[in-house]
């Protein structure tokens, strides 16, 4: 069934350095769940087996476009981004009104700063790994467009499972293929955005430089991913082995 969810896909199929491959049908990622039907929700719960919905948006974002209320899957919302004690990553709202070059450049700077912050002191990502370790049903995690906060967390899952950084970057960049129709519709609804397209595109699509920035900031602070996971997400070597047992074939 094709679901009415932007940037929806499962996270699977990648092979790690030990020749183990991510299982299919256990981890799903994408955008907000405000447009799905009852039938689609039933499919997600009964066919895909999703029992956890983890929403990375802040309170304001989630209030404007609330997720569908599932009957079986539990829902948690934990903001995945705090910059200088400020929540917020709602670029849809920020891009409303007149789009000036100065405004768009400011948003791009904010976005890059967000990528520097996201890997650290992140309660949403801590909760993600707690849910993954519980292994009590499949998980769907999302933000607004399913590309930035969601993309970083998908990268972290892949690193925890021993995938290569290049495969992690590849998965992150796949969002650009899934977001094409969304971006086309955005320009139809905001025709003036064509005048500043080179800036708008950098906000609507993912940029490889941003995930590379995440990798750099993590390596600058920690000598290994193992130390990062233990210090930042409370996932030690034993838990990393458990994750591999659950999610790899």
CSV table of C-alpha atoms in Angstrom, one decimal:
chain,number,residue,atom,x,y,z
A,1,UNK,CA,0.0,0.0,0.0
A,2,UNK,CA,1.3,3.5,-0.9
A,3,UNK,CA,1.0,5.6,2.2
A,4,UNK,CA,0.2,9.3,2.2
A,5,UNK,CA,3.4,10.1,4.1
A,6,UNK,CA,6.2,12.2,2.7
A,7,UNK,CA,9.7,10.6,2.6
A,8,UNK,CA,8.4,7.3,3.9
A,9,UNK,CA,10.6,4.2,3.8
A,10,UNK,CA,12.0,1.4,5.8
A,11,UNK,CA,15.6,1.4,7.1
A,12,UNK,CA,17.0,-1.9,6.0
A,13,UNK,CA,19.2,-3.8,3.5
A,14,UNK,CA,22.6,-2.4,4.3
A,15,UNK,CA,25.4,-4.8,5.1
A,16,UNK,CA,28.0,-4.1,7.8
A,17,UNK,CA,31.7,-4.8,8.0
A,18,UNK,CA,31.0,-8.3,9.4
A,19,UNK,CA,28.8,-9.2,6.5
A,20,UNK,CA,25.6,-8.9,8.5
A,21,UNK,CA,22.6,-7.3,6.8
A,22,UNK,CA,19.9,-5.1,8.3
A,23,UNK,CA,16.6,-7.0,8.6
A,24,UNK,CA,13.6,-5.7,6.7
A,25,UNK,CA,10.3,-4.6,8.1
A,26,UNK,CA,11.4,-3.5,11.6
A,27,UNK,CA,12.5,0.1,11.4
A,28,UNK,CA,10.6,2.8,9.4
A,29,UNK,CA,11.3,6.5,8.9
A,30,UNK,CA,9.5,9.5,7.3
A,31,UNK,CA,7.6,12.7,7.8
A,32,UNK,CA,4.6,13.7,9.9
A,33,UNK,CA,1.5,11.5,10.1
A,34,UNK,CA,-1.2,14.1,9.8
A,35,UNK,CA,-2.5,13.1,6.4
A,36,UNK,CA,-3.0,9.3,6.6
A,37,UNK,CA,-6.3,7.6,6.5
A,38,UNK,CA,-7.8,5.0,8.9
A,39,UNK,CA,-7.0,2.3,6.3
A,40,UNK,CA,-3.4,3.4,6.1
A,41,UNK,CA,-3.1,3.5,9.9
A,42,UNK,CA,-4.5,0.0,10.1
A,43,UNK,CA,-2.0,-1.1,7.5
A,44,UNK,CA,0.9,0.4,9.5
A,45,UNK,CA,-0.2,-1.3,12.7
A,46,UNK,CA,-1.4,-4.7,11.4
A,47,UNK,CA,0.7,-5.3,8.3
A,48,UNK,CA,3.9,-3.5,9.2
A,49,UNK,CA,3.6,-4.3,12.9
A,50,UNK,CA,4.4,-0.8,14.0
A,51,UNK,CA,4.0,-0.4,17.7
A,52,UNK,CA,6.0,2.8,18.4
A,53,UNK,CA,5.6,6.2,16.9
A,54,UNK,CA,8.5,8.6,17.9
A,55,UNK,CA,7.9,12.2,16.9
A,56,UNK,CA,10.9,14.5,16.9
A,57,UNK,CA,9.0,17.7,16.4
A,58,UNK,CA,8.6,20.4,19.0
A,59,UNK,CA,5.3,21.2,20.6
A,60,UNK,CA,4.4,23.9,18.2
A,61,UNK,CA,5.0,21.9,15.1
A,62,UNK,CA,3.1,18.9,16.4
A,63,UNK,CA,0.2,21.2,17.4
A,64,UNK,CA,-0.2,22.6,14.0
A,65,UNK,CA,-0.1,19.3,12.2
A,66,UNK,CA,-0.9,16.6,14.8
A,67,UNK,CA,-0.1,13.0,14.1
A,68,UNK,CA,-2.9,10.5,13.5
A,69,UNK,CA,-4.1,8.8,16.8
A,70,UNK,CA,-3.3,5.1,16.5
A,71,UNK,CA,-5.3,2.5,18.3
A,72,UNK,CA,-2.4,0.0,18.9
A,73,UNK,CA,0.9,1.9,18.4
A,74,UNK,CA,2.1,4.1,21.3
A,75,UNK,CA,3.0,7.7,20.5
A,76,UNK,CA,5.8,9.8,22.1
A,77,UNK,CA,6.9,13.3,21.1
A,78,UNK,CA,10.4,14.4,22.2
A,79,UNK,CA,11.9,17.4,20.5
A,80,UNK,CA,15.2,16.3,18.8
A,81,UNK,CA,16.7,19.8,18.5
A,82,UNK,CA,17.5,22.4,21.1
A,83,UNK,CA,19.8,25.3,20.1
A,84,UNK,CA,20.7,27.6,23.0
A,85,UNK,CA,17.7,26.4,25.0
A,86,UNK,CA,15.4,27.2,22.1
A,87,UNK,CA,13.2,24.5,20.5
A,88,UNK,CA,12.2,24.7,16.8
A,89,UNK,CA,13.0,23.4,13.4
A,90,UNK,CA,9.8,24.1,11.6
A,91,UNK,CA,11.1,25.4,8.3
A,92,UNK,CA,7.6,25.1,6.7
A,93,UNK,CA,6.4,27.8,9.1
A,94,UNK,CA,9.7,29.8,8.8
A,95,UNK,CA,9.4,29.9,5.0
A,96,UNK,CA,5.9,31.3,5.1
A,97,UNK,CA,5.6,34.9,4.0
A,98,UNK,CA,8.1,36.8,1.9
A,99,UNK,CA,11.2,34.8,1.1
A,100,UNK,CA,14.2,37.1,1.0
A,101,UNK,CA,17.8,36.1,0.4
A,102,UNK,CA,18.7,37.4,3.9
A,103,UNK,CA,15.9,35.4,5.5
A,104,UNK,CA,16.9,32.2,3.6
A,105,UNK,CA,20.6,32.6,4.4
A,106,UNK,CA,19.7,33.0,8.1
A,107,UNK,CA,17.7,29.8,7.9
A,108,UNK,CA,20.5,27.9,6.3
A,109,UNK,CA,22.9,29.1,9.0
A,110,UNK,CA,20.4,27.9,11.6
A,111,UNK,CA,20.0,24.6,9.9
A,112,UNK,CA,23.8,24.0,9.9
A,113,UNK,CA,24.0,25.0,13.6
A,114,UNK,CA,21.3,22.4,14.2
A,115,UNK,CA,23.3,19.7,12.7
A,116,UNK,CA,26.2,20.5,15.1
A,117,UNK,CA,23.8,20.2,18.1
A,118,UNK,CA,21.7,17.2,17.2
A,119,UNK,CA,24.1,14.4,18.0
A,120,UNK,CA,24.7,15.6,21.6
A,121,UNK,CA,22.6,15.8,24.7
A,122,UNK,CA,19.6,14.5,22.7
A,123,UNK,CA,16.8,12.9,24.8
A,124,UNK,CA,14.9,12.0,21.6
A,125,UNK,CA,17.7,9.9,20.3
A,126,UNK,CA,18.3,8.3,23.7
A,127,UNK,CA,14.6,7.3,23.7
A,128,UNK,CA,15.0,6.0,20.2
A,129,UNK,CA,17.7,3.5,21.2
A,130,UNK,CA,15.7,2.5,24.3
A,131,UNK,CA,12.8,1.6,22.1
A,132,UNK,CA,15.0,-0.3,19.7
A,133,UNK,CA,16.5,-2.3,22.5
A,134,UNK,CA,13.0,-3.2,23.9
A,135,UNK,CA,12.2,-5.0,20.6
A,136,UNK,CA,8.5,-5.0,21.4
A,137,UNK,CA,7.2,-4.3,18.0
A,138,UNK,CA,8.4,-2.2,15.1
A,139,UNK,CA,9.1,1.5,15.2
A,140,UNK,CA,8.3,4.6,13.0
A,141,UNK,CA,10.3,7.7,13.8
A,142,UNK,CA,9.7,11.1,12.1
A,143,UNK,CA,10.0,14.9,12.1
A,144,UNK,CA,8.2,17.3,9.8
A,145,UNK,CA,9.8,16.3,6.4
A,146,UNK,CA,11.6,13.2,7.6
A,147,UNK,CA,15.0,14.4,6.4
A,148,UNK,CA,17.0,16.3,9.0
A,149,UNK,CA,16.3,15.2,12.6
A,150,UNK,CA,15.1,11.9,11.2
A,151,UNK,CA,18.0,11.6,8.8
A,152,UNK,CA,20.6,12.1,11.6
A,153,UNK,CA,18.9,9.4,13.8
A,154,UNK,CA,18.8,6.9,10.9
A,155,UNK,CA,22.5,7.6,10.4
A,156,UNK,CA,23.2,6.9,14.1
A,157,UNK,CA,21.2,3.6,13.9
A,158,UNK,CA,23.4,2.5,11.0
A,159,UNK,CA,26.6,3.4,12.9
A,160,UNK,CA,25.4,1.4,15.9
A,161,UNK,CA,24.9,-1.6,13.7
A,162,UNK,CA,28.4,-1.3,12.2
A,163,UNK,CA,27.5,0.0,8.8
A,164,UNK,CA,30.0,2.2,6.9
A,165,UNK,CA,29.8,5.9,7.1
A,166,UNK,CA,29.5,6.0,3.3
A,167,UNK,CA,26.4,3.8,3.5
A,168,UNK,CA,25.1,6.1,6.2
A,169,UNK,CA,25.6,9.1,4.0
A,170,UNK,CA,23.9,7.2,1.1
A,171,UNK,CA,20.8,6.5,3.2
A,172,UNK,CA,20.7,10.1,4.3
A,173,UNK,CA,20.9,11.4,0.7
A,174,UNK,CA,18.1,9.1,-0.5
A,175,UNK,CA,15.6,11.5,1.0
A,176,UNK,CA,16.2,13.7,-2.0
A,177,UNK,CA,14.6,11.1,-4.3
A,178,UNK,CA,11.6,10.6,-2.0
A,179,UNK,CA,11.0,14.4,-1.6
A,180,UNK,CA,10.8,15.3,-5.3
A,181,UNK,CA,7.0,15.4,-5.5
A,182,UNK,CA,6.8,17.3,-2.2
A,183,UNK,CA,9.2,19.9,-3.5
A,184,UNK,CA,7.4,20.3,-6.8
A,185,UNK,CA,4.2,20.9,-4.9
A,186,UNK,CA,5.9,23.4,-2.6
A,187,UNK,CA,7.0,25.5,-5.6
A,188,UNK,CA,3.4,25.3,-7.1
A,189,UNK,CA,2.0,26.6,-3.8
A,190,UNK,CA,4.8,29.3,-3.4
A,191,UNK,CA,5.6,30.5,-7.0
A,192,UNK,CA,7.7,33.4,-5.7
A,193,UNK,CA,10.1,30.9,-4.3
A,194,UNK,CA,11.4,30.3,-7.8
A,195,UNK,CA,13.1,33.7,-7.6
A,196,UNK,CA,15.4,32.4,-4.8
A,197,UNK,CA,15.4,28.7,-5.8
A,198,UNK,CA,19.1,28.1,-5.1
A,199,UNK,CA,18.6,28.9,-1.5
A,200,UNK,CA,15.2,27.3,-1.1
A,201,UNK,CA,16.4,24.0,-2.6
A,202,UNK,CA,19.1,23.8,0.1
A,203,UNK,CA,16.3,23.9,2.7
A,204,UNK,CA,13.9,21.5,1.0
A,205,UNK,CA,16.4,18.9,0.0
A,206,UNK,CA,19.1,17.3,2.2
A,207,UNK,CA,22.7,18.4,1.6
A,208,UNK,CA,25.6,16.0,1.9
A,209,UNK,CA,27.7,18.7,3.7
A,210,UNK,CA,25.3,18.7,6.6
A,211,UNK,CA,25.6,15.0,7.4
A,212,UNK,CA,29.4,15.3,6.9
A,213,UNK,CA,29.2,18.1,9.5
A,214,UNK,CA,27.5,15.6,11.9
A,215,UNK,CA,30.3,13.1,11.3
A,216,UNK,CA,33.0,15.7,11.9
A,217,UNK,CA,31.5,17.0,15.1
A,218,UNK,CA,31.1,13.5,16.5
A,219,UNK,CA,34.7,12.6,15.6
A,220,UNK,CA,36.0,15.9,17.0
A,221,UNK,CA,34.5,15.0,20.4
A,222,UNK,CA,34.8,11.2,20.5
A,223,UNK,CA,37.6,8.9,19.3
A,224,UNK,CA,35.1,6.2,18.3
A,225,UNK,CA,31.5,5.6,17.7
A,226,UNK,CA,31.5,3.1,20.6
A,227,UNK,CA,32.5,5.9,23.0
A,228,UNK,CA,30.0,8.2,21.5
A,229,UNK,CA,27.1,5.8,22.0
A,230,UNK,CA,28.1,5.0,25.5
A,231,UNK,CA,28.6,8.6,26.6
A,232,UNK,CA,25.8,10.3,24.7
A,233,UNK,CA,23.1,7.7,24.4
A,234,UNK,CA,23.8,5.2,27.2
A,235,UNK,CA,24.4,2.4,24.7
A,236,UNK,CA,27.4,0.4,25.8
A,237,UNK,CA,29.2,-2.5,24.1
A,238,UNK,CA,26.7,-5.0,25.5
A,239,UNK,CA,23.7,-3.0,24.2
A,240,UNK,CA,25.4,-2.5,20.8
A,241,UNK,CA,25.8,-6.3,20.6
A,242,UNK,CA,22.1,-6.7,21.5
A,243,UNK,CA,21.1,-4.3,18.8
A,244,UNK,CA,23.0,-6.3,16.2
A,245,UNK,CA,21.3,-9.5,17.4
A,246,UNK,CA,17.9,-7.9,17.0
A,247,UNK,CA,18.3,-6.0,13.7
A,248,UNK,CA,20.9,-8.0,11.7
A,249,UNK,CA,20.8,-11.2,9.7
